[in-house]
PDB file of C-alpha atoms in Angstrom:
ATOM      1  CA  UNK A   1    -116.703 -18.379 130.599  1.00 51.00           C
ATOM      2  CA  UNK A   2    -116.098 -18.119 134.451  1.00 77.00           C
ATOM      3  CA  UNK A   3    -115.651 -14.646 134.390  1.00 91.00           C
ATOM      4  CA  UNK A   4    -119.108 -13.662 135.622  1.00 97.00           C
ATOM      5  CA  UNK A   5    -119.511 -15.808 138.184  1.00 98.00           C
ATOM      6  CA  UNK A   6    -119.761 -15.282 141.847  1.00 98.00           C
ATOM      7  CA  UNK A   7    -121.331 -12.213 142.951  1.00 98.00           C
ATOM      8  CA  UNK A   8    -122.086  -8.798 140.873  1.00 98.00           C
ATOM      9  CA  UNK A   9    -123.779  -6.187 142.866  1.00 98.00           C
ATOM     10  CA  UNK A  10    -125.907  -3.547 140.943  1.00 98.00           C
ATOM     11  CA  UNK A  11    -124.396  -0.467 142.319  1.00 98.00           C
ATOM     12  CA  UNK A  12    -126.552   2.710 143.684  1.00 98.00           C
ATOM     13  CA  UNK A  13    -125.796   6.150 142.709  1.00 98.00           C
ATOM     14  CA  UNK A  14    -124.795   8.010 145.492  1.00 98.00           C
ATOM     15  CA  UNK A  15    -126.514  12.232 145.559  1.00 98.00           C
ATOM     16  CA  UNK A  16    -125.744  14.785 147.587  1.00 98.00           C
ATOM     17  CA  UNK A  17    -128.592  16.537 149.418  1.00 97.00           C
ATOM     18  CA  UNK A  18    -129.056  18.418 146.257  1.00 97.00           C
ATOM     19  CA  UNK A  19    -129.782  15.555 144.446  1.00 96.00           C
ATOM     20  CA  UNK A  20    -126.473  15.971 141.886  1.00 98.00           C
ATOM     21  CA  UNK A  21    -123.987  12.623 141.530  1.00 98.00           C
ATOM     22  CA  UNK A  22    -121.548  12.708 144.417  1.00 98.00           C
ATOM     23  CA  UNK A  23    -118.618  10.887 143.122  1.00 98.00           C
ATOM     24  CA  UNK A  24    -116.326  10.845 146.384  1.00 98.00           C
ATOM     25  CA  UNK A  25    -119.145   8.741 147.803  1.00 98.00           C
ATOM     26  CA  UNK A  26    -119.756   6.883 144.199  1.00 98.00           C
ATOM     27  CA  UNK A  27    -115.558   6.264 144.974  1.00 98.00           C
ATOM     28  CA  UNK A  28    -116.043   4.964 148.622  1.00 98.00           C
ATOM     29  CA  UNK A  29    -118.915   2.805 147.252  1.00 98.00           C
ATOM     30  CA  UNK A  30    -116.469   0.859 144.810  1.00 98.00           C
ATOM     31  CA  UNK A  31    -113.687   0.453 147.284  1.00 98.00           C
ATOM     32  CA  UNK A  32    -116.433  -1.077 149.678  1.00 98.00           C
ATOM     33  CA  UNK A  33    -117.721  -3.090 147.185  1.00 98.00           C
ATOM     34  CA  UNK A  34    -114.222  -4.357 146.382  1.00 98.00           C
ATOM     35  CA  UNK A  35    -112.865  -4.687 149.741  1.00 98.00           C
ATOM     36  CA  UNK A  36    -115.969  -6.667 150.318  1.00 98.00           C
ATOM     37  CA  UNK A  37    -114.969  -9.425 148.005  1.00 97.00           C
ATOM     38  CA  UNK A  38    -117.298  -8.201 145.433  1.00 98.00           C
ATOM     39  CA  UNK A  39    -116.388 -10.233 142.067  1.00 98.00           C
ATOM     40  CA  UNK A  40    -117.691  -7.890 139.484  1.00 98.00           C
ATOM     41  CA  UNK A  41    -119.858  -4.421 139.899  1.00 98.00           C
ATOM     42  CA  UNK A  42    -122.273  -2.874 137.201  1.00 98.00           C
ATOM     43  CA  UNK A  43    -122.807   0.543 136.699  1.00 98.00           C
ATOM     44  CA  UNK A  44    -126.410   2.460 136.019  1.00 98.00           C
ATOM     45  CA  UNK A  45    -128.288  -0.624 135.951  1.00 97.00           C
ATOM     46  CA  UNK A  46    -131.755  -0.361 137.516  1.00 96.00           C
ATOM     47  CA  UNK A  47    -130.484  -0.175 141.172  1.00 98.00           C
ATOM     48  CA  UNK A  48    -128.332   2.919 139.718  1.00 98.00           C
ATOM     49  CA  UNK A  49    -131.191   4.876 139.027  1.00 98.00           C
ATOM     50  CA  UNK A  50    -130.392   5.309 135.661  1.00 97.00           C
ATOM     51  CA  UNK A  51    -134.142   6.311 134.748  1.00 96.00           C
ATOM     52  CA  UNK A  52    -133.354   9.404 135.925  1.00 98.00           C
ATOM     53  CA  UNK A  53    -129.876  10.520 135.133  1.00 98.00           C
ATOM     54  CA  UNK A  54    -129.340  12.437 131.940  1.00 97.00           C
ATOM     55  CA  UNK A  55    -127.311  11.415 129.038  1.00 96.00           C
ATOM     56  CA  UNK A  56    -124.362  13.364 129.809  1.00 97.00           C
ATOM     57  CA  UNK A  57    -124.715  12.381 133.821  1.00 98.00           C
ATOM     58  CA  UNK A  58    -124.594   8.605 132.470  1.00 98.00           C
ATOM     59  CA  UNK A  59    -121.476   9.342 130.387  1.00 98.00           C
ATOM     60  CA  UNK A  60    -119.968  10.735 133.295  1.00 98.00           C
ATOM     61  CA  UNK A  61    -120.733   8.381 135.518  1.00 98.00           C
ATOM     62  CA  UNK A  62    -119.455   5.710 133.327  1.00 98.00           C
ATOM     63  CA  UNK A  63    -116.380   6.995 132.524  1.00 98.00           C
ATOM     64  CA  UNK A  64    -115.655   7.758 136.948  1.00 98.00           C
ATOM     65  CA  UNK A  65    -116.586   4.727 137.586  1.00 98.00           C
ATOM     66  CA  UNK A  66    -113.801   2.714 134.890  1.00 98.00           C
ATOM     67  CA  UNK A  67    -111.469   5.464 136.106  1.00 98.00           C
ATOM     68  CA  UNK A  68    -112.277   4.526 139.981  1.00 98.00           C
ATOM     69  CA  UNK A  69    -112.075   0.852 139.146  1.00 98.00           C
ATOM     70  CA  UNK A  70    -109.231   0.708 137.421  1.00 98.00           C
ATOM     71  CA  UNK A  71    -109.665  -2.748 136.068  1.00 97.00           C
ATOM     72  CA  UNK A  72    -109.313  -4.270 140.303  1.00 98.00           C
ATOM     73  CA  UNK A  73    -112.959  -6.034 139.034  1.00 98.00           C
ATOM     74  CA  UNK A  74    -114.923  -6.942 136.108  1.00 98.00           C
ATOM     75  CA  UNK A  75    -116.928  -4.029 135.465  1.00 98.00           C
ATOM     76  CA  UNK A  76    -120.670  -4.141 133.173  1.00 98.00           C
ATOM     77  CA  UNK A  77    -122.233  -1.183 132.127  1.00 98.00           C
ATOM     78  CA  UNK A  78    -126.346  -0.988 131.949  1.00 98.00           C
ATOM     79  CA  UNK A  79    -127.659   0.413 128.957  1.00 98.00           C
ATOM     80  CA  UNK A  80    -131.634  -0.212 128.283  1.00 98.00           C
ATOM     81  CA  UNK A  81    -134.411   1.234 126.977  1.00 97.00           C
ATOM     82  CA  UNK A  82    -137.766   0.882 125.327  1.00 97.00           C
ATOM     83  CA  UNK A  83    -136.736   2.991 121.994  1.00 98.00           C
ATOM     84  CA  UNK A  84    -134.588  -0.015 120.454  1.00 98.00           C
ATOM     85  CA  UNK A  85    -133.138   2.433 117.794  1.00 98.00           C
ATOM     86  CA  UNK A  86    -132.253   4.820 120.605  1.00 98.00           C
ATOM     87  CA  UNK A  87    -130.975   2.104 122.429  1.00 98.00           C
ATOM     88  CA  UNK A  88    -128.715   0.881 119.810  1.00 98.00           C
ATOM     89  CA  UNK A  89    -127.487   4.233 119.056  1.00 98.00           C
ATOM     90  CA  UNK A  90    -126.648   4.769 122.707  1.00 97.00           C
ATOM     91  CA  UNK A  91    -124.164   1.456 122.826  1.00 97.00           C
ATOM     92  CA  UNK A  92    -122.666   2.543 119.593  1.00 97.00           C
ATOM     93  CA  UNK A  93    -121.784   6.084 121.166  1.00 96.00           C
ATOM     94  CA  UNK A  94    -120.632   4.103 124.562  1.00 97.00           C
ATOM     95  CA  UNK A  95    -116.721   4.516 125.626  1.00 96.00           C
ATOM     96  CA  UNK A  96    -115.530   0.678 125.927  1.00 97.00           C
ATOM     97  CA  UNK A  97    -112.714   1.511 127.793  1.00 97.00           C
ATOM     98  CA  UNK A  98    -112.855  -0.069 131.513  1.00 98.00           C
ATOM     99  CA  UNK A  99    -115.910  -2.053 130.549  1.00 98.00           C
ATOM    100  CA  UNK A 100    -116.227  -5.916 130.139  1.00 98.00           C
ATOM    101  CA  UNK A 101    -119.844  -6.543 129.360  1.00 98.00           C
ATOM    102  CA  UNK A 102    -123.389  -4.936 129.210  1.00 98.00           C
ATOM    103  CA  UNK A 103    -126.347  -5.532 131.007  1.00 98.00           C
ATOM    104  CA  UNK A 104    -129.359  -4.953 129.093  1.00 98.00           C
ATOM    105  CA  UNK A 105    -133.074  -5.095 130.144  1.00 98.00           C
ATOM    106  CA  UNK A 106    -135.766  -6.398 128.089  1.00 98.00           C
ATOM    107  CA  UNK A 107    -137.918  -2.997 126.877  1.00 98.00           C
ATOM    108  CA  UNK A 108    -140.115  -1.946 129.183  1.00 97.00           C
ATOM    109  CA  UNK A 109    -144.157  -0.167 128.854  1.00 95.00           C
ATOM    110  CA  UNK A 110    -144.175  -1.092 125.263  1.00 96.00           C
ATOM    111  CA  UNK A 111    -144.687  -5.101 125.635  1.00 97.00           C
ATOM    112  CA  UNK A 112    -143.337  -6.218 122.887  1.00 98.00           C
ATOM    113  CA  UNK A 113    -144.163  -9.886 122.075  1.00 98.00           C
ATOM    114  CA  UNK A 114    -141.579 -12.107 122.074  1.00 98.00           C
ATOM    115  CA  UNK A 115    -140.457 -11.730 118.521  1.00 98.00           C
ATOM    116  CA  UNK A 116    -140.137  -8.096 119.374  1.00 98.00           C
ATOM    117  CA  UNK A 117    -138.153  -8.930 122.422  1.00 98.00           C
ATOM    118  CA  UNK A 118    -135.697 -11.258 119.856  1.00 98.00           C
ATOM    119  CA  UNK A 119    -135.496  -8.578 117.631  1.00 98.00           C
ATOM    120  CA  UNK A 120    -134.650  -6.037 120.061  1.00 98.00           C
ATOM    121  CA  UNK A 121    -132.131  -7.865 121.214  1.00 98.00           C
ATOM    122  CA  UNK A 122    -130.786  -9.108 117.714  1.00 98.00           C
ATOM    123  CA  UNK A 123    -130.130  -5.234 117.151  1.00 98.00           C
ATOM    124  CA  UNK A 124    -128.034  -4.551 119.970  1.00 98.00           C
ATOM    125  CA  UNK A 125    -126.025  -7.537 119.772  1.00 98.00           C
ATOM    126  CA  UNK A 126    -125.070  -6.587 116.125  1.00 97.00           C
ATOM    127  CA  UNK A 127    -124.273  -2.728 117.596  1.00 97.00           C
ATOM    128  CA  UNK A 128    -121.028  -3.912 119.580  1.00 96.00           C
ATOM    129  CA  UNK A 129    -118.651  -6.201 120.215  1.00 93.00           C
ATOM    130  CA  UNK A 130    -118.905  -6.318 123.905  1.00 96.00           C
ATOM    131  CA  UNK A 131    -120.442  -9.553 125.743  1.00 98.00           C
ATOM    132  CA  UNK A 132    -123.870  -9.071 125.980  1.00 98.00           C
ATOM    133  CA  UNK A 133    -126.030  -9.899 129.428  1.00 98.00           C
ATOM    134  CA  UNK A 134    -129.976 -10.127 128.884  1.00 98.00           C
ATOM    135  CA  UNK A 135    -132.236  -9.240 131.913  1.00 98.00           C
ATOM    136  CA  UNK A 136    -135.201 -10.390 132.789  1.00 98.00           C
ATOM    137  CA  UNK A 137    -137.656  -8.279 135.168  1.00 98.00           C
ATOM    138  CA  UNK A 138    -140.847  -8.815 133.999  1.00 97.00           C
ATOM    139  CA  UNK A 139    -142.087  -7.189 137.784  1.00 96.00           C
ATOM    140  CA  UNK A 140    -140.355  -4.000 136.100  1.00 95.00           C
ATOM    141  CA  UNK A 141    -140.822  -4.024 132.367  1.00 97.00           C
ATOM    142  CA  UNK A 142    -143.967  -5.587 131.714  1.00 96.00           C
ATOM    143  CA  UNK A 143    -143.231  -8.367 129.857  1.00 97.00           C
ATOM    144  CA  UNK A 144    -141.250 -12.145 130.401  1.00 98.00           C
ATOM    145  CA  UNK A 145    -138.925 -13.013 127.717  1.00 98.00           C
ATOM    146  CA  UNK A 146    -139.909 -16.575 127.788  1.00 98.00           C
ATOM    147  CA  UNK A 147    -137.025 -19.104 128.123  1.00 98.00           C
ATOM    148  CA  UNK A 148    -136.948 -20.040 124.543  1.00 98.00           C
ATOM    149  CA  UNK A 149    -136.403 -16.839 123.591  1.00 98.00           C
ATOM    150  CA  UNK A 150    -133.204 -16.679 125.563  1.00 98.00           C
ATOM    151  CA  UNK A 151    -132.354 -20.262 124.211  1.00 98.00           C
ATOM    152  CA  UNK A 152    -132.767 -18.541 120.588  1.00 98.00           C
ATOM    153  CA  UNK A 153    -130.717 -15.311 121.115  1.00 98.00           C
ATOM    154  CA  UNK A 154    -127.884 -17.779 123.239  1.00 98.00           C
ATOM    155  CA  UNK A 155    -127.791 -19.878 120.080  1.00 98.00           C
ATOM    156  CA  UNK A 156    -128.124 -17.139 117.271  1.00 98.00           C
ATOM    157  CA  UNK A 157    -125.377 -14.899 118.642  1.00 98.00           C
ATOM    158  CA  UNK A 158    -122.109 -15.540 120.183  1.00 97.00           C
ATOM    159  CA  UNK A 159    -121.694 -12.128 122.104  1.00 97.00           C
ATOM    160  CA  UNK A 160    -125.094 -12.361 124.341  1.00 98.00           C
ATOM    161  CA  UNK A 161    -123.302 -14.986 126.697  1.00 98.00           C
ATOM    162  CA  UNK A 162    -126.012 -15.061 129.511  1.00 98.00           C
ATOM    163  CA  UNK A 163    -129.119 -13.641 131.349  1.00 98.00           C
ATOM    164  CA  UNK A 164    -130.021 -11.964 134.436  1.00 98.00           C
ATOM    165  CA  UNK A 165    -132.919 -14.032 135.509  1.00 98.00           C
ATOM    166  CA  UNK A 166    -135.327 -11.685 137.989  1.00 98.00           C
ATOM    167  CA  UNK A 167    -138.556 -13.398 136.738  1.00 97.00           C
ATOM    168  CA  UNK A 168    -139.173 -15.486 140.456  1.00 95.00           C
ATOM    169  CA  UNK A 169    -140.239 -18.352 138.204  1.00 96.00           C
ATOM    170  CA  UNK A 170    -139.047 -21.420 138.878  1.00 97.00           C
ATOM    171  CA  UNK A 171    -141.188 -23.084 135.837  1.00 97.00           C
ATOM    172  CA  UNK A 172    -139.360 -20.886 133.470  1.00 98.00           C
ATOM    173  CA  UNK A 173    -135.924 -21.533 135.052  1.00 98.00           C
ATOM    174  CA  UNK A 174    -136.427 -25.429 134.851  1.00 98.00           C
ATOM    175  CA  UNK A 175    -137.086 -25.047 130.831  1.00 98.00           C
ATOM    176  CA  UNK A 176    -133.664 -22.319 130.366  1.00 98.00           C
ATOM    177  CA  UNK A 177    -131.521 -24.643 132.427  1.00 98.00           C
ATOM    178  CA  UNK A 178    -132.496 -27.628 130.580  1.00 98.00           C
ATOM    179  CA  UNK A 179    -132.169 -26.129 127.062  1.00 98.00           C
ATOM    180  CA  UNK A 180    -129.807 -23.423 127.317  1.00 98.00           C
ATOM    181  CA  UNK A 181    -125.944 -24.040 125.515  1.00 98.00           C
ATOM    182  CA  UNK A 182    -123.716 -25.138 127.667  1.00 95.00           C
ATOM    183  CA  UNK A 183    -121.666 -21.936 128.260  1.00 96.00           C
ATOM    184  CA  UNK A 184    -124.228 -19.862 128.471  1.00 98.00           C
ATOM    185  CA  UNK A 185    -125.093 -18.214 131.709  1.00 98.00           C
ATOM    186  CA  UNK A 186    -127.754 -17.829 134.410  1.00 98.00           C
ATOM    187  CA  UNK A 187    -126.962 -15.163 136.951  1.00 98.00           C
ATOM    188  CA  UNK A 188    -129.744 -14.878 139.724  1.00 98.00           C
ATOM    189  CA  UNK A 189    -131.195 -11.402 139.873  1.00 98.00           C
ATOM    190  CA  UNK A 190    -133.290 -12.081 143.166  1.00 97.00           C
ATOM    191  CA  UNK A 191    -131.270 -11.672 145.805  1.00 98.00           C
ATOM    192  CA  UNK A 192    -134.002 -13.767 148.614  1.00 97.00           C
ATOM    193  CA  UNK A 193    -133.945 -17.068 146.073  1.00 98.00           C
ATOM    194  CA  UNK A 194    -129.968 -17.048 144.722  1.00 98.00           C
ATOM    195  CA  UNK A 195    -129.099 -19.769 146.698  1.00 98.00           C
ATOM    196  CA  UNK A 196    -131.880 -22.468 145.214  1.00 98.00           C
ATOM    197  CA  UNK A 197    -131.048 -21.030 141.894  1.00 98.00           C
ATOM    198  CA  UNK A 198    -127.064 -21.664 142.117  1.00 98.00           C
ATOM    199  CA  UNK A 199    -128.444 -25.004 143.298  1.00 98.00           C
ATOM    200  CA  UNK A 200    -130.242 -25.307 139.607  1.00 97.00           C
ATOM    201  CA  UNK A 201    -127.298 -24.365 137.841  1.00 97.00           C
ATOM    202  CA  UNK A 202    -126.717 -20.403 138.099  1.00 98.00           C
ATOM    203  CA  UNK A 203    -123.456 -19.222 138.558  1.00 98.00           C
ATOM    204  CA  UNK A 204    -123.963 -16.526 140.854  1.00 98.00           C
ATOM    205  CA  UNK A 205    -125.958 -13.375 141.681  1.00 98.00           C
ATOM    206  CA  UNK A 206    -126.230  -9.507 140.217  1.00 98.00           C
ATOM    207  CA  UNK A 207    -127.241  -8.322 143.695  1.00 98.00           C
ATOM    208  CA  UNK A 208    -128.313  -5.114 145.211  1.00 98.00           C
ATOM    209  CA  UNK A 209    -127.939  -6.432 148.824  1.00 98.00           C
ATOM    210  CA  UNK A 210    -124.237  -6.511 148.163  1.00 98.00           C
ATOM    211  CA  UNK A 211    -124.137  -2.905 148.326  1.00 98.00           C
ATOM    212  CA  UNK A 212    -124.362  -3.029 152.316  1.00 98.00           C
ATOM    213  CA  UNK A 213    -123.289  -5.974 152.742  1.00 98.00           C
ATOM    214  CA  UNK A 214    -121.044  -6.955 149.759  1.00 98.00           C
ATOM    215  CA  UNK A 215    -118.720  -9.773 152.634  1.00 98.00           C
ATOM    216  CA  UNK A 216    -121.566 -11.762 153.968  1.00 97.00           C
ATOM    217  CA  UNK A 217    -123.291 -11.971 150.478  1.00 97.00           C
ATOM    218  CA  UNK A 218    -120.425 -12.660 148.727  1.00 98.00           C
ATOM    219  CA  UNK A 219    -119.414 -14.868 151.168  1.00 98.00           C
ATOM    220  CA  UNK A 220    -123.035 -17.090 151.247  1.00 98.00           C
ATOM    221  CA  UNK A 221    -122.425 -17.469 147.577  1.00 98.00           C
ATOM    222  CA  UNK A 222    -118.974 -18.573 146.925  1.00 98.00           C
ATOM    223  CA  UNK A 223    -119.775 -21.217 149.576  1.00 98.00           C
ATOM    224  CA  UNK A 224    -123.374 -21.816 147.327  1.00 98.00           C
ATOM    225  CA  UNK A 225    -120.885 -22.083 143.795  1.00 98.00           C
ATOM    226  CA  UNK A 226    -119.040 -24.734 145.959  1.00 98.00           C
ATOM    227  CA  UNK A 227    -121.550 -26.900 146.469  1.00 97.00           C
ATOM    228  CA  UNK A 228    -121.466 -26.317 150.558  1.00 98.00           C
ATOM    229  CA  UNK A 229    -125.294 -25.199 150.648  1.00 98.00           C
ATOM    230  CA  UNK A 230    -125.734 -26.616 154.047  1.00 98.00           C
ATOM    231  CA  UNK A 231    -122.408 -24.208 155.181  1.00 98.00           C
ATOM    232  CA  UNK A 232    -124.502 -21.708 152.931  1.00 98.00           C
ATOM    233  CA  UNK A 233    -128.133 -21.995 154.618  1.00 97.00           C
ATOM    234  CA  UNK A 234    -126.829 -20.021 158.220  1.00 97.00           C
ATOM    235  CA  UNK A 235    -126.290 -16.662 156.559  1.00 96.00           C
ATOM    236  CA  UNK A 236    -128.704 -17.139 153.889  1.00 97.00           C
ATOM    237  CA  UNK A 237    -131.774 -17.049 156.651  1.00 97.00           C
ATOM    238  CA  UNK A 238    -129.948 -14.602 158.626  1.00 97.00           C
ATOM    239  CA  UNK A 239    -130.148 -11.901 156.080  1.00 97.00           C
ATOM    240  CA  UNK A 240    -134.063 -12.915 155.286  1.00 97.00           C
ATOM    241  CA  UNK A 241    -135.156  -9.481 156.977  1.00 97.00           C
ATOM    242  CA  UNK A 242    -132.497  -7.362 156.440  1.00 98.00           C
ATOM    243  CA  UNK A 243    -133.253  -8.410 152.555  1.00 98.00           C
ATOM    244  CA  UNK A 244    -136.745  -8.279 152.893  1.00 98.00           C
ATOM    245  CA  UNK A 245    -136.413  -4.523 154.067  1.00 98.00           C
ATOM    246  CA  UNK A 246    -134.119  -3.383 151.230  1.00 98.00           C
ATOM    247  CA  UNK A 247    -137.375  -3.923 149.012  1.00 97.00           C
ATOM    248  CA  UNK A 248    -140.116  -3.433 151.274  1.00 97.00           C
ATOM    249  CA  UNK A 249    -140.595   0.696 150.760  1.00 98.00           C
ATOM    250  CA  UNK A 250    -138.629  -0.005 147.498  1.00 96.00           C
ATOM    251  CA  UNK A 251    -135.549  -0.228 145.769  1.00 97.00           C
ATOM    252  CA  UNK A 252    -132.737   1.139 145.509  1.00 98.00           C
ATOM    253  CA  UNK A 253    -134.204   3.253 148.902  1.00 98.00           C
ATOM    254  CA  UNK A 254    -134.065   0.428 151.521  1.00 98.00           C
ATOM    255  CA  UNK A 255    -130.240  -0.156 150.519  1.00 98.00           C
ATOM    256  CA  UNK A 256    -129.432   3.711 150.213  1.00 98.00           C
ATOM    257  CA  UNK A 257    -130.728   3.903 154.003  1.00 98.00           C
ATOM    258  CA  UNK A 258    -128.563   1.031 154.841  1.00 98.00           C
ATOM    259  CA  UNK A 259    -125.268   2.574 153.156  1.00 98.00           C
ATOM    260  CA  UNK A 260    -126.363   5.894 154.959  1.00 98.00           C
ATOM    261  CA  UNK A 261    -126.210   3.805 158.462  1.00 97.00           C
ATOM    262  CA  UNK A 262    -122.624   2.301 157.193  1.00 98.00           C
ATOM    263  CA  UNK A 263    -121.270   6.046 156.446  1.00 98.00           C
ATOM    264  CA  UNK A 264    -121.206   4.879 152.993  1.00 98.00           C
ATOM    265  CA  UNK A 265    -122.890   7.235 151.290  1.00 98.00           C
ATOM    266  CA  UNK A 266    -126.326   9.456 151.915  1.00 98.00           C
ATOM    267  CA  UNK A 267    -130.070   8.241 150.953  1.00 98.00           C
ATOM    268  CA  UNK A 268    -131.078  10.733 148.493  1.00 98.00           C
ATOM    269  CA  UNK A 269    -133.057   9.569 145.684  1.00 98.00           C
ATOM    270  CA  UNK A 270    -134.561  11.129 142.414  1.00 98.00           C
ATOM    271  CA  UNK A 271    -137.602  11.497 141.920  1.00 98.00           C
ATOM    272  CA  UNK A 272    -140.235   9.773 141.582  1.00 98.00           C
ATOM    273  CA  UNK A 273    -138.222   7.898 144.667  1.00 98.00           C
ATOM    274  CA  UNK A 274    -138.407   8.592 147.624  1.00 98.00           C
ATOM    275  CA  UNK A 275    -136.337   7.808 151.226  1.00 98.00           C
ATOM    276  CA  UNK A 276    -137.500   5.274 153.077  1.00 98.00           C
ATOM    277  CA  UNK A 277    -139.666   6.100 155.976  1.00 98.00           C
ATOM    278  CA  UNK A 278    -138.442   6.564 159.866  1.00 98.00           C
ATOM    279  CA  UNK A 279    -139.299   3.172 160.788  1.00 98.00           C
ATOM    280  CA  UNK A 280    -138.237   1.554 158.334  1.00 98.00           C
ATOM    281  CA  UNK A 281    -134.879   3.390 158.350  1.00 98.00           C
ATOM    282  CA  UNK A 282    -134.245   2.223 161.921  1.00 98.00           C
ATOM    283  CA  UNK A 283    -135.488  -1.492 161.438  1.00 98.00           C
ATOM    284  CA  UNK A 284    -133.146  -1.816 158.508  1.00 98.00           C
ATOM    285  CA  UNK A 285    -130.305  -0.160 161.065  1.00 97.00           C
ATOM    286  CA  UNK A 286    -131.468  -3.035 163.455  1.00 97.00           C
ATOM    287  CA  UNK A 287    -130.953  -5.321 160.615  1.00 96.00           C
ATOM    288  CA  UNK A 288    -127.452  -4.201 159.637  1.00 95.00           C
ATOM    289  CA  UNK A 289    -126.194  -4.984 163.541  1.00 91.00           C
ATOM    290  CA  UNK A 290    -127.736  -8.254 163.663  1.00 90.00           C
ATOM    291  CA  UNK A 291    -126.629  -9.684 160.277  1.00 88.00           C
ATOM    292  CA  UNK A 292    -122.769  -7.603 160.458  1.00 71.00           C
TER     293      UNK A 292
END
């Protein structure tokens, strides 16, 4: 299964001033992304601010975004929720066609134990065929899912073929990498510590600093997935503070600023998000010309 390696970026979704989807930028985003080297893009996952799109803005967003792809990249669509019914019902009604995977976050407010986070899970890998990616944000949902739960669901079902680990915990990652199957995979979801966890055993990154900078990132981690850490380590600590800033006011705001300074797209955000403020706007624009 080497089709999700390398690096994934978590794409933003671009607004215009009046806060509805602007798809010519959403369409300059994915040939930036792809230009960039980018290895496989997902659509409306957290970093999409998919919280606050409605159900017929996410279907449409899907759909120009397989359209705008056109199969040039893997493509995973995010679907999540705390409602696991709802949830299920919402893959089942999901249009395939483009799409090679789905990212799915753990439920979030409810904390669930872990049973409830297996049988969450359990439901939505019986609700489709696609290849199923778990993610792990307990900084966002709530809750862990502990690393033998994600042994049990990568043993119990064929179709959930790896996680998105964004726990920061190092204790946890030792126990999945040592019990895990084989095949299964461990894609870093923290940008700031991919490179030590490539060096455990993940095969690459869903990032949201690849949306500004999808060449260097990409870049830093193919050299990572070929063992050349030390070739690795130069543009790994150069993008410390420009990485550092795309979370510091929030996310995805610090990278929406930073595609706003790369004429990518604007920095409008729903909300409850806000911009970024001034300063940080211009120290991330400081950033961008000392890591580009």
């Amino acid at each position: 299964m080497n089709k999700f390696h390398g690096t994934g970026v978590a794409m933003v979704t671009p607004f215009q001033a009046d806060g509805q989807v602007d798809y010519d930028a959403l369409k300059k985003l994915i040939d930036h992304l792809i230009d960039g080297g980018i290895n496989y893009l997902v659509s409306l996952g957290t970093t999409g601010e998919s919280a606050t799109l409605s159900k017929e803005e996410k279907k449409q967003v899907f759909a120009f975004t397989a359209k705008a792809v056109n199969k040039r990249v893997l493509l995973v669509a995010g679907i999540a929720g705390n409602n696991t019914l709802e949830t299920v019902a919402e893959i089942k009604a999901f249009d395939t066609t483009g799409y090679d995977a789905i990212l799915s976050a753990s439920p979030h407010y409810n904390k669930p134990t872990q049973e409830g986070i297996y049988q969450h899970y359990k439901a939505i890998a019986e609700a489709t065929p696609l290849p199923i990616i778990l993610y792990n944000v307990p900084s966002r949902t709530g809750t862990s899912v502990a690393a033998e739960t994600t042994v049990r669901l990568a043993n119990d079902f064929k179709n959930i073929i790896g996680i998105k680990e964004a726990s920061g915990s190092f204790d946890l990652l030792n126990q999945l990498m040592r019990d895990k199957p084989e095949n299964f995979l461990v894609i870093s979801g923290d940008d700031p510590i991919s490179l030590p966890m490539i060096a455990m055993g993940a095969v690459g990154v869903i990032s949201v600093v690849g949306n500004a900078l999808p060449r260097q990132f990409s870049d830093m981690i193919k050299k990572c997935l070929s063992g050349d850490y030390k070739g690795a380590q130069p543009a790994h600590y150069s993008m410390i503070e420009f990485t550092r800033l795309m979370f510091a006011e929030g996310s995805p705001a610090g990278v929406k600023s930073a595609l706003k300074h790369l004429g990518v797209c604007g920095d409008t955000l729903r909300l409850p998000l806000v911009p970024v403020s001034e300063s940080a706007a211009e120290d991330i624009k400081v950033q961008i010309g000392l890591v580009g």
